[in-house]
Amino acid sequence: NAGVTQTPKFQVLKTGQSMTLQCAQDMNHEYMSWYRQDPGMGLRLIHYSVGAGITDQGEVPNGYNVSRSTTEDFPLRLLSAAPSQTSVYFCASSYATRGTGGGTEAFFGQGTRLTVV
Amino acid sequence: AQSVAQPEDQVNVAEGNPLTVKCTYSVSGNPYLFWYVQYPNRGLQFLLKYITGDNLVKGSYGFEAEFNKSQTSFHLKKPSALVSDSALYFCAVRPTYGGSQGNLIFGKGTKLSVKP
């Protein structure tokens, strides 16, 4: 059982380049999300999805796109990278997040360290 | 705005001594409360959670946390610290209603350093 898998682990981009961060989970979780972690800022929610075909914006969505065509995959796209997007990105999944399932914990991937020069 | 505060950027403890990492929150209603730990260059690992019931919850690796509703706090504790406990600790809250319902709101993290 792999859990949440993120690829790549490291990436360097030039300003203006595009790329996709991959995230896959094998736990049949409905809820998936993307966070960015910056020093002294904690984790901030970028986008999330409560199921296949449903996505919504989080706290810091600008410059990022997502889609959820399957339950397993939730890729994060940077359309035109900027130095301000240099960060560590984490994907997470949960069995549920609302109602009686709201108390279930989230599982995190190992992270992608992105540098934009 | 809903928020989670971890007032200490760093906590230093001697091995064998008790440790406390503080967390307070400003979230409406009765949110779910979590603690996660992050070791260097790793993802976040779940430690424990409060859903309902007893205010003292026990989790992984000997950690426990005390929920105080009147103070809206959820402090992480361990009776005897180990050097291997040195890591970054995050408190997180999941609101049960409102615009952020279902999403985790994280504190900024507290770096725990345990010296031999």
Short mmCIF file of C-alpha atoms in Angstrom, two decimals:
data_model
loop_
_atom_site.label_atom_id
_atom_site.label_comp_id
_atom_site.label_asym_id
_atom_site.label_seq_id
_atom_site.Cartn_x
_atom_site.Cartn_y
_atom_site.Cartn_z
CA ASN A 1 0.00 0.00 0.00
CA ALA A 2 1.90 3.05 -1.29
CA GLY A 3 -0.35 5.75 0.24
CA VAL A 4 0.15 9.16 -1.39
CA THR A 5 2.83 9.35 -4.08
CA GLN A 6 4.19 12.62 -5.43
CA THR A 7 6.48 13.09 -8.40
CA PRO A 8 8.97 14.58 -8.96
CA LYS A 9 10.74 15.02 -5.62
CA PHE A 10 12.83 17.94 -6.88
CA GLN A 11 12.43 20.33 -9.80
CA VAL A 12 14.11 23.49 -11.04
CA LEU A 13 12.19 25.66 -13.48
CA LYS A 14 12.97 28.84 -15.33
CA THR A 15 10.58 31.76 -15.00
CA GLY A 16 7.74 31.36 -17.46
CA GLN A 17 8.05 27.59 -17.87
CA SER A 18 5.12 25.32 -17.16
CA MET A 19 5.02 21.99 -15.41
CA THR A 20 2.72 19.52 -13.69
CA LEU A 21 3.24 18.09 -10.23
CA GLN A 22 1.79 14.62 -10.03
CA CYS A 23 -0.10 13.18 -7.07
CA ALA A 24 -1.64 9.73 -6.81
CA GLN A 25 -3.25 7.86 -3.93
CA ASP A 26 -4.26 4.22 -3.71
CA MET A 27 -6.52 4.41 -0.66
CA ASN A 28 -9.75 5.24 -2.54
CA HIS A 29 -9.97 8.57 -0.73
CA GLU A 30 -12.56 11.01 -2.00
CA TYR A 31 -10.85 14.16 -0.73
CA MET A 32 -7.51 15.36 -2.09
CA SER A 33 -5.70 18.63 -1.67
CA TRP A 34 -2.53 20.56 -2.49
CA TYR A 35 -0.58 22.68 -0.02
CA ARG A 36 2.53 24.78 -0.28
CA GLN A 37 4.94 25.06 2.63
CA ASP A 38 7.06 28.17 3.05
CA PRO A 39 9.36 28.99 6.00
CA GLY A 40 7.44 30.60 8.85
CA MET A 41 4.14 30.29 6.96
CA GLY A 42 3.03 26.78 7.79
CA LEU A 43 1.03 24.97 5.12
CA ARG A 44 -1.36 26.92 2.95
CA LEU A 45 -4.11 25.32 0.91
CA ILE A 46 -3.86 25.85 -2.85
CA HIS A 47 -6.69 23.75 -4.32
CA TYR A 48 -8.78 20.84 -3.17
CA SER A 49 -11.19 18.26 -4.52
CA VAL A 50 -14.04 16.44 -2.76
CA GLY A 51 -14.37 13.85 -5.52
CA ALA A 52 -13.73 13.08 -9.17
CA GLY A 53 -14.84 15.97 -11.36
CA ILE A 54 -15.08 18.45 -8.46
CA THR A 55 -12.38 20.97 -7.59
CA ASP A 56 -12.31 24.22 -5.67
CA GLN A 57 -9.90 26.97 -4.70
CA GLY A 58 -8.13 27.21 -1.42
CA GLU A 59 -6.32 30.08 0.26
CA VAL A 60 -3.60 30.68 -2.39
CA PRO A 61 -4.89 29.45 -5.80
CA ASN A 62 -3.43 32.09 -8.12
CA GLY A 63 -0.99 30.71 -10.69
CA TYR A 64 -2.13 27.11 -10.22
CA ASN A 65 -4.66 24.87 -11.93
CA VAL A 66 -5.98 21.47 -10.97
CA SER A 67 -8.24 18.79 -12.35
CA ARG A 68 -9.62 15.53 -10.95
CA SER A 69 -10.57 13.09 -13.66
CA THR A 70 -10.17 9.99 -11.47
CA THR A 71 -10.41 9.27 -7.76
CA GLU A 72 -6.72 8.33 -7.67
CA ASP A 73 -5.01 11.29 -9.35
CA PHE A 74 -4.91 15.00 -8.58
CA PRO A 75 -2.25 16.84 -10.63
CA LEU A 76 -1.25 20.43 -9.93
CA ARG A 77 -0.31 22.58 -12.94
CA LEU A 78 1.86 25.67 -12.94
CA LEU A 79 1.04 27.47 -16.19
CA SER A 80 3.81 30.10 -16.10
CA ALA A 81 6.21 29.65 -13.22
CA ALA A 82 7.29 32.63 -11.14
CA PRO A 83 10.02 32.92 -8.48
CA SER A 84 7.26 33.45 -5.89
CA GLN A 85 6.21 29.85 -6.53
CA THR A 86 9.48 28.53 -5.17
CA SER A 87 8.28 26.32 -2.34
CA VAL A 88 7.75 22.79 -1.12
CA TYR A 89 4.48 21.33 -2.34
CA PHE A 90 2.53 18.64 -0.53
CA CYS A 91 -0.38 16.59 -1.73
CA ALA A 92 -2.73 15.08 0.84
CA SER A 93 -5.75 12.80 0.83
CA SER A 94 -8.48 11.91 3.33
CA TYR A 95 -11.23 9.33 3.40
CA ALA A 96 -13.71 12.08 4.21
CA THR A 97 -13.72 15.59 5.56
CA ARG A 98 -17.32 16.41 6.40
CA GLY A 99 -20.07 15.10 8.61
CA THR A 100 -19.11 12.05 10.64
CA GLY A 101 -16.04 11.63 8.44
CA GLY A 102 -14.62 15.01 9.34
CA GLY A 103 -12.47 13.52 12.04
CA THR A 104 -10.45 11.33 9.71
CA GLU A 105 -6.80 12.24 9.39
CA ALA A 106 -5.11 13.35 6.21
CA PHE A 107 -2.28 11.36 4.61
CA PHE A 108 0.54 13.35 3.03
CA GLY A 109 2.96 12.67 0.23
CA GLN A 110 6.71 13.17 0.59
CA GLY A 111 6.63 16.55 -1.08
CA THR A 112 8.03 18.21 -4.19
CA ARG A 113 10.72 20.84 -3.70
CA LEU A 114 10.33 23.37 -6.52
CA THR A 115 12.78 26.14 -7.32
CA VAL A 116 11.94 28.79 -9.92
CA VAL A 117 14.91 30.82 -11.16
CA ALA B 1 -10.84 34.94 9.78
CA GLN B 2 -10.33 31.44 11.06
CA SER B 3 -6.81 30.77 12.23
CA VAL B 4 -4.49 28.54 14.22
CA ALA B 5 -1.71 29.96 16.38
CA GLN B 6 1.44 28.24 17.53
CA PRO B 7 3.01 30.97 19.65
CA GLU B 8 6.49 29.44 19.88
CA ASP B 9 8.68 29.15 16.80
CA GLN B 10 11.01 26.85 18.72
CA VAL B 11 10.88 24.81 21.91
CA ASN B 12 14.08 23.53 23.51
CA VAL B 13 13.93 20.64 25.97
CA ALA B 14 16.48 18.39 27.64
CA GLU B 15 16.12 14.69 27.02
CA GLY B 16 14.03 13.06 29.73
CA ASN B 17 12.18 16.25 30.61
CA PRO B 18 8.51 16.81 29.83
CA LEU B 19 7.64 18.85 26.76
CA THR B 20 4.71 21.01 25.75
CA VAL B 21 4.04 22.50 22.34
CA LYS B 22 1.24 25.05 22.42
CA CYS B 23 -1.65 25.54 20.02
CA THR B 24 -4.67 27.82 20.15
CA TYR B 25 -7.31 28.30 17.50
CA SER B 26 -9.91 30.79 16.40
CA VAL B 27 -12.52 28.69 14.58
CA SER B 28 -16.27 28.76 14.99
CA GLY B 29 -18.23 25.83 16.30
CA ASN B 30 -16.69 22.53 17.32
CA PRO B 31 -13.82 21.82 14.94
CA TYR B 32 -11.79 18.67 14.72
CA LEU B 33 -8.22 19.10 16.02
CA PHE B 34 -5.04 17.40 14.83
CA TRP B 35 -1.30 17.29 15.45
CA TYR B 36 1.19 16.34 12.74
CA VAL B 37 4.97 15.92 12.84
CA GLN B 38 7.43 16.57 10.04
CA TYR B 39 10.95 15.18 10.03
CA PRO B 40 13.56 16.83 7.77
CA ASN B 41 12.85 16.40 4.05
CA ARG B 42 9.77 14.30 4.76
CA GLY B 43 6.03 14.68 4.51
CA LEU B 44 3.73 15.25 7.46
CA GLN B 45 2.88 12.31 9.69
CA PHE B 46 -0.31 12.14 11.76
CA LEU B 47 0.25 12.05 15.54
CA LEU B 48 -3.16 12.35 17.18
CA LYS B 49 -6.57 13.98 16.97
CA TYR B 50 -9.46 15.21 19.07
CA ILE B 51 -12.97 14.47 17.86
CA THR B 52 -15.11 14.38 20.98
CA GLY B 53 -15.14 12.95 24.48
CA ASP B 54 -12.22 12.86 26.91
CA ASN B 55 -10.19 16.06 26.80
CA LEU B 56 -6.90 14.15 26.98
CA VAL B 57 -6.13 12.18 23.86
CA LYS B 58 -3.23 9.82 23.36
CA GLY B 59 -1.38 9.31 20.12
CA SER B 60 1.68 7.86 18.51
CA TYR B 61 5.19 7.71 20.03
CA GLY B 62 4.00 8.52 23.58
CA PHE B 63 2.52 11.89 22.67
CA GLU B 64 -0.72 13.17 24.11
CA ALA B 65 -2.70 16.36 23.78
CA GLU B 66 -5.06 18.24 26.04
CA PHE B 67 -8.14 19.92 24.63
CA ASN B 68 -9.50 22.95 26.48
CA LYS B 69 -12.72 24.27 24.97
CA SER B 70 -12.94 27.44 27.05
CA GLN B 71 -9.40 28.44 26.09
CA THR B 72 -9.73 27.06 22.54
CA SER B 73 -6.41 25.30 23.00
CA PHE B 74 -5.01 21.93 22.04
CA HIS B 75 -1.52 21.64 23.52
CA LEU B 76 0.75 18.73 22.62
CA LYS B 77 2.57 17.03 25.48
CA LYS B 78 4.96 14.24 26.23
CA PRO B 79 6.06 13.20 29.73
CA SER B 80 9.65 12.38 28.81
CA ALA B 81 11.27 13.79 25.66
CA LEU B 82 13.64 11.83 23.42
CA VAL B 83 16.32 13.22 21.12
CA SER B 84 14.50 11.46 18.29
CA ASP B 85 11.43 13.65 18.97
CA SER B 86 13.31 16.61 17.47
CA ALA B 87 11.22 17.70 14.48
CA LEU B 88 8.74 20.30 13.25
CA TYR B 89 5.27 20.01 14.78
CA PHE B 90 2.09 21.35 13.22
CA CYS B 91 -1.26 21.91 14.83
CA ALA B 92 -4.22 21.75 12.42
CA VAL B 93 -7.93 22.42 12.71
CA ARG B 94 -10.77 21.24 10.47
CA PRO B 95 -13.87 23.45 10.73
CA THR B 96 -17.22 21.70 10.77
CA TYR B 97 -19.19 24.45 9.07
CA GLY B 98 -18.66 27.63 7.11
CA GLY B 99 -16.60 28.41 4.06
CA SER B 100 -13.59 26.39 5.20
CA GLN B 101 -15.62 23.38 6.26
CA GLY B 102 -13.70 20.18 5.68
CA ASN B 103 -10.35 21.83 4.96
CA LEU B 104 -7.40 21.69 7.32
CA ILE B 105 -6.12 25.03 8.63
CA PHE B 106 -2.52 24.77 9.83
CA GLY B 107 -0.50 26.70 12.34
CA LYS B 108 2.94 27.94 11.31
CA GLY B 109 4.72 25.10 13.05
CA THR B 110 6.95 24.76 16.11
CA LYS B 111 10.44 23.37 15.88
CA LEU B 112 11.14 21.03 18.78
CA SER B 113 14.76 20.53 19.72
CA VAL B 114 15.60 17.88 22.32
CA LYS B 115 19.19 17.93 23.59
CA PRO B 116 20.94 14.95 25.18
#
